[in-house]
Amino acid sequence: MIQYKQLSLADIFSDCQNKFENDKPVFLSLLENHIDIDEIIPISFRNHFYASTGRARKYPLNALLWALIIQRIFSIPTDQLLLTFLAYSKPLREFCGFTKVPDASKITRFKQDFIDDLQLVFDNLVDLTEPVCHAIDSAKADMTIFDSSGIEAFVAENNPKYANPEIKQLYINGHFCYVFKFGIVTNGLGIIRHISFYNKNFMISHPEIVVEKKSD
């Protein structure tokens, strides 16, 4: 008699992690077979992206989103390095859905022009992953943990002549640096549920927050 073994989410995660570390092509196949990118993209994003502009889109929305997802999964630090990987890796290029690799300006413009739509993608992911989190550990999934940090800005100096008001000096990762400060909410599993940057729009939306100047 054949003995069947029921796989737990922990087993599936361990298997995915092993494939990610040791067999990148198989890992890409797992992503392709188990992630429905069309389910993640809100219809409003698709309508906005493919709205009539007088000419057809040269690069598909799914391809651009897959490229950004791959960039995060493999911790590729810059858009230019991401494009280099796409140029030299046919399997990666075909996985994303590119027939031709875009230039860096296309990636930058995509993120700038559709920043609000990209936010909706992440909001949608929160809803889609909530049942998964509860299946892993319901008690930890119900936890809410808040922390603040910053994304380091590429500035040589931030004096009044060159200052970006959104950039603040902060102590993170063992050193002082200029950063875009944000607040992050995770559950007990460490899965991100919300991120808010403490920028001008955030402060306007929350007039109850009183910002006091530094003192001794």
Coordinates of N, CA and C in Angstrom, one line a residue:
M1 N 0.9 -1.2 0.0 CA 0.0 0.0 0.0 C 0.9 1.2 0.0
I2 N 0.6 2.2 -0.9 CA 1.4 3.4 -1.0 C 1.0 4.3 0.2
Q3 N 2.1 4.8 0.9 CA 1.9 5.7 2.0 C 2.0 7.1 1.5
Y4 N 0.9 7.9 1.8 CA 0.9 9.3 1.3 C 1.4 10.2 2.5
K5 N 2.1 11.2 2.1 CA 2.6 12.2 3.1 C 2.0 13.5 2.8
Q6 N 1.3 14.1 3.8 CA 0.7 15.4 3.6 C 1.8 16.5 3.8
L7 N 2.0 17.3 2.8 CA 3.0 18.4 3.0 C 2.4 19.6 3.7
S8 N 3.2 20.1 4.6 CA 2.8 21.3 5.4 C 3.4 22.5 4.7
L9 N 2.9 23.7 5.0 CA 3.4 24.9 4.4 C 4.9 25.1 4.8
A10 N 5.3 24.6 5.9 CA 6.7 24.7 6.3 C 7.5 23.8 5.4
D11 N 7.0 22.6 5.0 CA 7.8 21.8 4.0 C 7.9 22.5 2.7
I12 N 6.8 23.1 2.2 CA 6.8 23.8 1.0 C 7.8 24.9 1.0
F13 N 7.8 25.7 2.1 CA 8.7 26.8 2.2 C 10.1 26.3 2.1
S14 N 10.4 25.2 2.9 CA 11.8 24.7 2.9 C 12.2 24.3 1.5
D15 N 11.3 23.6 0.8 CA 11.6 23.2 -0.6 C 11.9 24.3 -1.5
C16 N 11.1 25.4 -1.4 CA 11.3 26.6 -2.2 C 12.6 27.2 -1.9
Q17 N 12.9 27.3 -0.6 CA 14.2 27.9 -0.2 C 15.4 27.2 -0.7
N18 N 15.3 25.8 -0.7 CA 16.4 25.0 -1.3 C 16.5 25.2 -2.8
K19 N 15.4 25.3 -3.5 CA 15.5 25.5 -4.9 C 16.0 26.9 -5.2
F20 N 15.7 27.9 -4.4 CA 16.2 29.2 -4.6 C 17.7 29.3 -4.4
E21 N 18.2 28.5 -3.5 CA 19.6 28.6 -3.2 C 20.5 27.7 -4.1
N22 N 19.9 26.6 -4.6 CA 20.7 25.7 -5.4 C 20.3 25.4 -6.8
D23 N 19.1 25.8 -7.2 CA 18.6 25.6 -8.6 C 17.7 26.7 -9.1
K24 N 18.3 27.8 -9.6 CA 17.6 28.9 -10.0 C 16.5 28.7 -11.1
P25 N 16.9 27.9 -12.1 CA 15.8 27.6 -13.2 C 14.6 26.9 -12.6
V26 N 14.8 25.9 -11.7 CA 13.7 25.2 -11.1 C 12.9 26.2 -10.2
F27 N 13.6 27.1 -9.5 CA 12.9 28.1 -8.7 C 12.0 29.0 -9.5
L28 N 12.5 29.4 -10.7 CA 11.7 30.2 -11.6 C 10.4 29.4 -12.1
S29 N 10.6 28.1 -12.3 CA 9.5 27.3 -12.7 C 8.4 27.3 -11.6
L30 N 8.9 27.2 -10.3 CA 8.0 27.2 -9.2 C 7.2 28.5 -9.2
L31 N 7.9 29.6 -9.4 CA 7.2 30.9 -9.4 C 6.1 30.9 -10.5
E32 N 6.5 30.4 -11.7 CA 5.6 30.5 -12.8 C 4.4 29.6 -12.6
N33 N 4.6 28.5 -12.0 CA 3.5 27.5 -11.8 C 2.6 27.8 -10.7
H34 N 3.1 28.5 -9.7 CA 2.3 28.7 -8.5 C 1.9 30.2 -8.2
I35 N 2.4 31.1 -9.0 CA 1.9 32.5 -8.8 C 1.2 33.0 -10.0
D36 N -0.1 33.4 -9.8 CA -0.9 33.9 -10.9 C -0.7 35.4 -10.9
I37 N 0.2 35.9 -11.7 CA 0.5 37.4 -11.7 C -0.8 38.2 -12.1
D38 N -1.7 37.6 -12.9 CA -2.9 38.3 -13.2 C -3.8 38.5 -12.0
E39 N -3.7 37.6 -11.1 CA -4.6 37.7 -9.8 C -4.0 38.9 -9.0
I40 N -2.7 39.1 -9.0 CA -2.1 40.1 -8.2 C -2.4 41.5 -8.7
I41 N -2.5 41.7 -10.1 CA -2.6 43.0 -10.7 C -4.1 43.5 -10.6
P42 N -4.4 44.6 -9.9 CA -5.7 45.1 -9.9 C -6.1 45.5 -11.3
I43 N -7.4 45.3 -11.7 CA -7.9 45.7 -13.0 C -7.7 47.2 -13.3
S44 N -7.8 48.0 -12.3 CA -7.5 49.4 -12.5 C -6.1 49.7 -13.0
F45 N -5.2 48.9 -12.5 CA -3.8 49.1 -12.9 C -3.7 48.7 -14.4
R46 N -4.3 47.6 -14.8 CA -4.2 47.1 -16.1 C -4.8 48.2 -17.1
N47 N -6.0 48.7 -16.7 CA -6.7 49.7 -17.5 C -5.9 51.0 -17.6
H48 N -5.2 51.4 -16.6 CA -4.4 52.6 -16.6 C -3.2 52.4 -17.5
F49 N -2.5 51.2 -17.4 CA -1.3 51.0 -18.1 C -1.6 50.9 -19.6
Y50 N -2.7 50.2 -20.0 CA -3.0 50.0 -21.4 C -4.0 51.1 -21.9
A51 N -4.2 52.2 -21.2 CA -5.1 53.2 -21.7 C -4.5 53.8 -23.0
S52 N -5.4 54.2 -23.9 CA -4.9 54.7 -25.2 C -3.9 55.8 -25.1
T53 N -2.7 55.6 -25.7 CA -1.7 56.7 -25.7 C -1.3 57.0 -27.1
G54 N -2.0 56.4 -28.1 CA -1.7 56.7 -29.5 C -0.7 55.7 -30.1
R55 N -0.1 54.8 -29.2 CA 0.7 53.7 -29.7 C 0.7 52.6 -28.7
A56 N 1.0 51.4 -29.2 CA 0.9 50.2 -28.4 C 2.1 50.1 -27.4
R57 N 1.9 49.5 -26.3 CA 3.0 49.3 -25.3 C 4.0 48.4 -25.8
K58 N 5.3 48.8 -25.8 CA 6.3 47.9 -26.3 C 6.7 46.8 -25.3
Y59 N 6.5 47.1 -24.0 CA 6.8 46.1 -23.0 C 5.6 45.8 -22.2
P60 N 5.2 44.5 -22.1 CA 3.9 44.1 -21.4 C 4.0 44.5 -19.9
L61 N 2.9 44.8 -19.3 CA 2.8 45.1 -17.9 C 3.3 43.9 -17.0
N62 N 2.8 42.7 -17.4 CA 3.3 41.5 -16.6 C 4.8 41.3 -16.6
A63 N 5.4 41.6 -17.8 CA 6.9 41.5 -17.9 C 7.6 42.5 -17.0
L64 N 7.1 43.7 -16.9 CA 7.7 44.8 -16.1 C 7.6 44.4 -14.6
L65 N 6.4 43.9 -14.2 CA 6.2 43.6 -12.8 C 7.0 42.3 -12.4
W66 N 7.1 41.3 -13.3 CA 7.9 40.2 -13.0 C 9.4 40.6 -12.8
A67 N 9.8 41.5 -13.6 CA 11.2 42.0 -13.5 C 11.5 42.6 -12.2
L68 N 10.5 43.5 -11.7 CA 10.7 44.1 -10.4 C 10.6 43.1 -9.3
I69 N 9.7 42.1 -9.4 CA 9.7 41.0 -8.4 C 11.0 40.2 -8.3
I70 N 11.5 39.8 -9.5 CA 12.8 39.1 -9.6 C 13.9 40.0 -8.9
Q71 N 13.9 41.3 -9.2 CA 14.9 42.1 -8.6 C 14.9 42.1 -7.1
R72 N 13.7 42.0 -6.5 CA 13.6 42.0 -5.0 C 14.0 40.6 -4.5
I73 N 13.5 39.5 -5.2 CA 13.8 38.1 -4.7 C 15.3 37.9 -4.7
F74 N 16.0 38.3 -5.8 CA 17.4 38.0 -5.9 C 18.3 39.1 -5.4
S75 N 17.6 40.1 -4.7 CA 18.4 41.2 -4.1 C 19.3 41.9 -5.0
I76 N 18.8 42.2 -6.2 CA 19.6 42.9 -7.2 C 19.5 44.4 -6.9
P77 N 20.6 45.1 -6.5 CA 20.6 46.4 -5.9 C 20.2 47.5 -6.9
T78 N 20.4 47.4 -8.2 CA 20.2 48.5 -9.1 C 19.4 48.1 -10.3
D79 N 18.7 49.0 -10.9 CA 17.9 48.7 -12.2 C 18.9 48.3 -13.3
Q80 N 20.0 48.9 -13.4 CA 21.0 48.6 -14.4 C 21.5 47.2 -14.3
L81 N 21.8 46.8 -13.1 CA 22.3 45.4 -12.9 C 21.2 44.4 -13.2
L82 N 19.9 44.7 -12.9 CA 18.8 43.9 -13.3 C 18.7 43.7 -14.8
L83 N 18.9 44.8 -15.5 CA 18.8 44.7 -17.0 C 20.0 44.0 -17.6
T84 N 21.1 44.0 -16.9 CA 22.3 43.2 -17.3 C 22.0 41.7 -17.2
F85 N 21.4 41.4 -16.1 CA 21.0 39.9 -15.9 C 20.0 39.5 -17.0
L86 N 19.1 40.4 -17.3 CA 18.1 40.0 -18.3 C 18.7 39.9 -19.7
A87 N 19.7 40.8 -19.9 CA 20.3 40.7 -21.2 C 21.1 39.5 -21.4
Y88 N 21.8 39.0 -20.4 CA 22.6 37.8 -20.5 C 22.0 36.5 -20.1
S89 N 20.8 36.5 -19.6 CA 20.1 35.3 -19.2 C 18.8 35.1 -20.0
K90 N 18.8 34.3 -21.0 CA 17.6 34.0 -21.8 C 16.5 33.4 -21.0
P91 N 16.8 32.4 -20.1 CA 15.7 31.9 -19.3 C 15.0 32.9 -18.4
L92 N 15.8 33.8 -17.9 CA 15.2 34.9 -17.0 C 14.4 35.8 -17.9
R93 N 14.9 36.2 -19.0 CA 14.2 37.1 -20.0 C 12.9 36.5 -20.4
E94 N 12.9 35.2 -20.8 CA 11.7 34.5 -21.2 C 10.7 34.3 -20.1
F95 N 11.2 34.1 -18.9 CA 10.3 34.0 -17.7 C 9.5 35.2 -17.5
C96 N 10.2 36.4 -17.6 CA 9.6 37.7 -17.3 C 8.6 38.0 -18.5
G97 N 8.9 37.6 -19.7 CA 8.1 37.8 -20.9 C 8.6 38.9 -21.8
F98 N 9.9 39.2 -21.7 CA 10.5 40.2 -22.6 C 11.0 39.6 -23.9
T99 N 10.6 40.2 -25.0 CA 11.3 39.8 -26.3 C 12.5 40.6 -26.5
K100 N 12.5 41.8 -25.9 CA 13.7 42.7 -25.9 C 13.8 43.3 -24.6
V101 N 15.1 43.5 -24.1 CA 15.3 44.1 -22.8 C 15.1 45.6 -22.9
P102 N 14.3 46.2 -22.0 CA 14.2 47.6 -22.0 C 15.4 48.3 -21.4
D103 N 15.5 49.6 -21.7 CA 16.6 50.3 -21.1 C 16.2 50.9 -19.7
A104 N 17.2 51.4 -19.0 CA 17.0 51.8 -17.6 C 15.9 52.9 -17.5
S105 N 15.9 53.7 -18.4 CA 14.9 54.8 -18.4 C 13.5 54.3 -18.4
K106 N 13.2 53.2 -19.1 CA 11.9 52.6 -19.2 C 11.5 52.1 -17.8
I107 N 12.4 51.5 -17.1 CA 12.1 51.0 -15.8 C 11.8 52.1 -14.8
T108 N 12.7 53.1 -14.9 CA 12.5 54.3 -14.0 C 11.2 55.0 -14.3
R109 N 10.8 55.2 -15.5 CA 9.6 55.9 -15.9 C 8.4 55.1 -15.5
F110 N 8.5 53.7 -15.6 CA 7.4 52.8 -15.2 C 7.1 53.0 -13.7
K111 N 8.1 53.0 -12.9 CA 7.9 53.2 -11.5 C 7.4 54.6 -11.1
Q112 N 7.9 55.6 -11.8 CA 7.4 56.9 -11.5 C 6.0 57.2 -12.0
D113 N 5.6 56.7 -13.2 CA 4.3 57.0 -13.8 C 3.2 56.2 -13.1
F114 N 3.6 55.0 -12.6 CA 2.5 54.1 -12.0 C 2.8 53.8 -10.5
I115 N 3.3 54.8 -9.8 CA 3.6 54.6 -8.4 C 2.4 54.3 -7.6
D116 N 1.2 54.9 -7.9 CA 0.0 54.7 -7.1 C -0.6 53.3 -7.5
D117 N -0.4 52.9 -8.7 CA -0.9 51.6 -9.1 C 0.0 50.5 -8.5
L118 N 1.3 50.7 -8.4 CA 2.1 49.7 -7.7 C 1.8 49.6 -6.2
Q119 N 1.4 50.7 -5.6 CA 0.9 50.6 -4.2 C -0.3 49.7 -4.1
L120 N -1.2 49.8 -5.1 CA -2.4 48.9 -5.1 C -2.0 47.4 -5.2
V121 N -1.0 47.2 -6.0 CA -0.5 45.8 -6.1 C -0.1 45.2 -4.7
F122 N 0.7 46.0 -4.0 CA 1.1 45.6 -2.6 C -0.1 45.5 -1.7
D123 N -1.0 46.4 -1.8 CA -2.2 46.3 -0.9 C -3.0 45.0 -1.3
N124 N -3.1 44.7 -2.5 CA -3.7 43.5 -3.0 C -3.0 42.2 -2.4
L125 N -1.7 42.3 -2.4 CA -0.9 41.2 -1.9 C -1.2 40.9 -0.4
V126 N -1.4 42.0 0.3 CA -1.7 41.8 1.8 C -3.0 41.0 1.9
D127 N -4.0 41.3 1.1 CA -5.3 40.6 1.2 C -5.1 39.1 0.7
L128 N -4.3 38.9 -0.3 CA -4.1 37.5 -0.8 C -3.3 36.7 0.1
T129 N -2.3 37.3 0.8 CA -1.5 36.5 1.7 C -2.0 36.3 3.1
E130 N -3.0 37.0 3.5 CA -3.6 36.9 4.9 C -4.0 35.5 5.2
P131 N -4.8 34.9 4.3 CA -5.2 33.5 4.6 C -4.0 32.5 4.8
V132 N -2.9 32.8 4.0 CA -1.7 31.9 4.0 C -1.1 32.1 5.4
C133 N -1.0 33.4 5.8 CA -0.3 33.6 7.1 C -1.1 32.9 8.3
H134 N -2.4 33.0 8.2 CA -3.2 32.3 9.2 C -3.1 30.8 9.2
A135 N -2.9 30.3 8.0 CA -2.7 28.8 7.8 C -1.4 28.4 8.4
I136 N -0.4 29.3 8.4 CA 0.9 28.9 8.9 C 0.9 29.0 10.5
D137 N 0.4 30.1 11.0 CA 0.3 30.3 12.5 C -0.7 31.4 12.7
S138 N -1.9 31.0 13.1 CA -3.0 32.0 13.3 C -2.7 33.0 14.4
A139 N -2.1 32.5 15.5 CA -1.8 33.4 16.6 C -0.8 34.5 16.2
K140 N 0.3 34.1 15.5 CA 1.3 35.1 15.0 C 0.7 36.0 13.9
A141 N -0.2 35.4 13.1 CA -0.8 36.2 12.0 C -1.6 37.3 12.6
D142 N -2.2 37.1 13.8 CA -3.1 38.1 14.4 C -2.3 39.2 15.1
M143 N -0.9 39.1 15.3 CA -0.1 40.1 15.9 C 0.1 41.3 15.0
T144 N 0.3 42.4 15.6 CA 0.6 43.6 14.9 C 1.8 44.3 15.5
I145 N 2.9 44.4 14.7 CA 4.2 44.9 15.2 C 4.6 46.1 14.4
F146 N 4.9 47.2 15.1 CA 5.2 48.4 14.4 C 6.7 48.8 14.7
D147 N 7.3 49.3 13.6 CA 8.7 49.7 13.8 C 8.9 50.9 12.8
S148 N 10.0 51.6 13.0 CA 10.3 52.7 12.0 C 11.8 52.5 11.6
S149 N 12.1 52.9 10.4 CA 13.4 52.8 9.8 C 13.5 53.8 8.7
G150 N 14.5 53.6 7.8 CA 14.7 54.5 6.7 C 15.4 53.8 5.6
I151 N 15.1 54.3 4.4 CA 15.9 53.9 3.2 C 16.9 54.9 2.9
E152 N 18.1 54.5 2.9 CA 19.2 55.5 2.7 C 19.2 56.2 1.4
A153 N 19.3 57.5 1.4 CA 19.2 58.4 0.2 C 20.6 58.6 -0.3
F154 N 20.8 58.6 -1.6 CA 22.1 58.8 -2.3 C 22.3 60.3 -2.4
V155 N 22.8 60.9 -1.3 CA 23.1 62.3 -1.3 C 24.5 62.5 -0.7
A156 N 25.3 63.5 -1.3 CA 26.6 63.8 -0.7 C 26.5 64.7 0.5
E157 N 25.5 65.5 0.5 CA 25.2 66.4 1.6 C 23.8 66.9 1.6
N158 N 23.3 67.3 2.7 CA 21.9 67.7 2.8 C 21.8 69.1 3.4
N159 N 22.6 70.0 3.0 CA 22.6 71.4 3.5 C 21.5 72.2 2.8
P160 N 21.2 73.4 3.3 CA 20.0 74.1 2.7 C 20.1 74.3 1.2
K161 N 21.4 74.4 0.6 CA 21.5 74.6 -0.8 C 21.1 73.4 -1.6
Y162 N 21.3 72.2 -1.1 CA 21.0 71.0 -1.8 C 19.8 70.2 -1.2
A163 N 19.2 70.7 -0.1 CA 18.4 69.8 0.7 C 17.1 69.4 0.0
N164 N 16.8 68.1 0.3 CA 15.5 67.5 -0.1 C 14.7 67.4 1.3
P165 N 13.6 68.1 1.4 CA 12.9 68.2 2.7 C 12.4 66.8 3.1
E166 N 12.3 65.9 2.2 CA 11.8 64.5 2.6 C 12.9 63.7 3.2
I167 N 14.1 64.1 3.1 CA 15.3 63.3 3.6 C 15.6 63.8 5.0
K168 N 15.7 62.9 5.9 CA 16.1 63.2 7.3 C 17.3 62.5 7.7
Q169 N 18.0 63.1 8.7 CA 19.2 62.4 9.3 C 18.7 61.4 10.3
L170 N 19.2 60.2 10.2 CA 18.7 59.1 11.2 C 19.9 58.2 11.5
Y171 N 19.8 57.5 12.6 CA 20.8 56.5 13.0 C 20.2 55.1 12.7
I172 N 20.7 54.4 11.7 CA 20.2 53.1 11.4 C 21.4 52.2 11.0
N173 N 21.3 51.0 11.3 CA 22.3 50.0 10.9 C 23.7 50.4 11.4
G174 N 23.8 51.0 12.6 CA 25.1 51.3 13.2 C 25.7 52.6 12.8
H175 N 25.0 53.4 12.0 CA 25.7 54.7 11.6 C 24.6 55.8 11.3
F176 N 25.1 57.0 11.3 CA 24.2 58.1 11.0 C 24.2 58.3 9.4
C177 N 23.0 58.5 8.9 CA 22.9 58.7 7.4 C 21.7 59.5 7.1
Y178 N 21.6 59.9 5.8 CA 20.4 60.6 5.4 C 19.4 59.6 4.8
V179 N 18.2 59.6 5.2 CA 17.3 58.6 4.8 C 15.9 59.2 4.5
F180 N 15.1 58.4 3.7 CA 13.7 58.6 3.6 C 13.0 57.7 4.8
K181 N 12.5 58.4 5.8 CA 12.0 57.7 6.9 C 10.6 57.1 6.7
F182 N 10.4 55.9 7.2 CA 9.1 55.2 7.1 C 8.8 54.4 8.3
G183 N 7.5 54.2 8.4 CA 7.0 53.3 9.5 C 6.5 52.0 8.8
I184 N 6.7 50.9 9.5 CA 6.4 49.6 8.9 C 5.6 48.7 9.9
V185 N 4.5 48.1 9.4 CA 3.7 47.2 10.2 C 3.8 45.8 9.7
T186 N 4.2 44.9 10.6 CA 4.3 43.4 10.2 C 3.4 42.6 11.2
N187 N 3.2 41.4 10.8 CA 2.6 40.5 11.8 C 3.7 39.7 12.5
G188 N 3.3 38.7 13.4 CA 4.2 38.0 14.2 C 5.1 37.1 13.3
L189 N 4.8 36.8 12.1 CA 5.6 36.0 11.2 C 6.6 36.8 10.5
G190 N 6.6 38.2 10.7 CA 7.5 39.1 10.0 C 7.1 39.4 8.6
I191 N 5.8 39.1 8.2 CA 5.3 39.5 6.9 C 4.8 40.9 6.9
I192 N 5.2 41.7 6.0 CA 4.8 43.1 5.9 C 3.4 43.3 5.6
R193 N 2.7 44.1 6.4 CA 1.3 44.4 6.2 C 1.0 45.8 5.7
H194 N 1.9 46.7 6.1 CA 1.7 48.1 5.6 C 3.1 48.9 5.8
I195 N 3.3 49.8 4.9 CA 4.4 50.7 5.0 C 3.9 52.1 4.7
S196 N 4.3 53.1 5.5 CA 4.0 54.5 5.2 C 5.3 55.3 5.3
F197 N 5.6 56.1 4.3 CA 6.7 57.0 4.4 C 6.3 58.3 5.1
Y198 N 7.1 58.8 5.9 CA 6.8 60.0 6.7 C 7.1 61.2 5.8
N199 N 6.4 61.4 4.7 CA 6.6 62.5 3.8 C 5.5 63.6 4.0
K200 N 5.6 64.6 3.2 CA 4.6 65.7 3.3 C 3.2 65.2 3.2
N201 N 2.9 64.4 2.2 CA 1.5 63.9 2.0 C 1.0 63.1 3.3
F202 N 1.9 62.4 3.9 CA 1.5 61.6 5.1 C 1.2 62.6 6.2
M203 N 2.0 63.6 6.4 CA 1.7 64.6 7.5 C 0.4 65.4 7.2
I204 N 0.1 65.7 6.0 CA -1.1 66.4 5.6 C -2.3 65.5 5.9
S205 N -2.2 64.2 5.7 CA -3.2 63.2 6.0 C -3.5 63.0 7.4
H206 N -2.5 63.3 8.3 CA -2.6 63.1 9.7 C -2.2 64.3 10.5
P207 N -3.2 65.3 10.5 CA -2.9 66.6 11.2 C -2.8 66.4 12.7
E208 N -3.3 65.3 13.2 CA -3.2 65.1 14.6 C -1.8 64.8 15.1
I209 N -0.9 64.6 14.2 CA 0.5 64.3 14.6 C 1.2 65.7 14.7
V210 N 1.8 66.0 15.8 CA 2.5 67.2 16.0 C 4.0 67.0 15.9
V211 N 4.7 67.6 15.0 CA 6.1 67.5 14.8 C 6.8 68.6 15.5
E212 N 7.6 68.1 16.5 CA 8.3 69.1 17.3 C 9.8 69.2 16.9
K213 N 10.4 70.3 17.0 CA 11.8 70.5 16.6 C 12.7 69.8 17.7
K214 N 13.9 69.4 17.2 CA 14.8 68.7 18.1 C 15.2 69.7 19.2
S215 N 15.5 69.2 20.4 CA 16.0 70.0 21.5 C 17.1 69.2 22.2
D216 N 17.7 69.9 23.2 CA 18.7 69.2 24.0 C 18.1 68.1 24.8

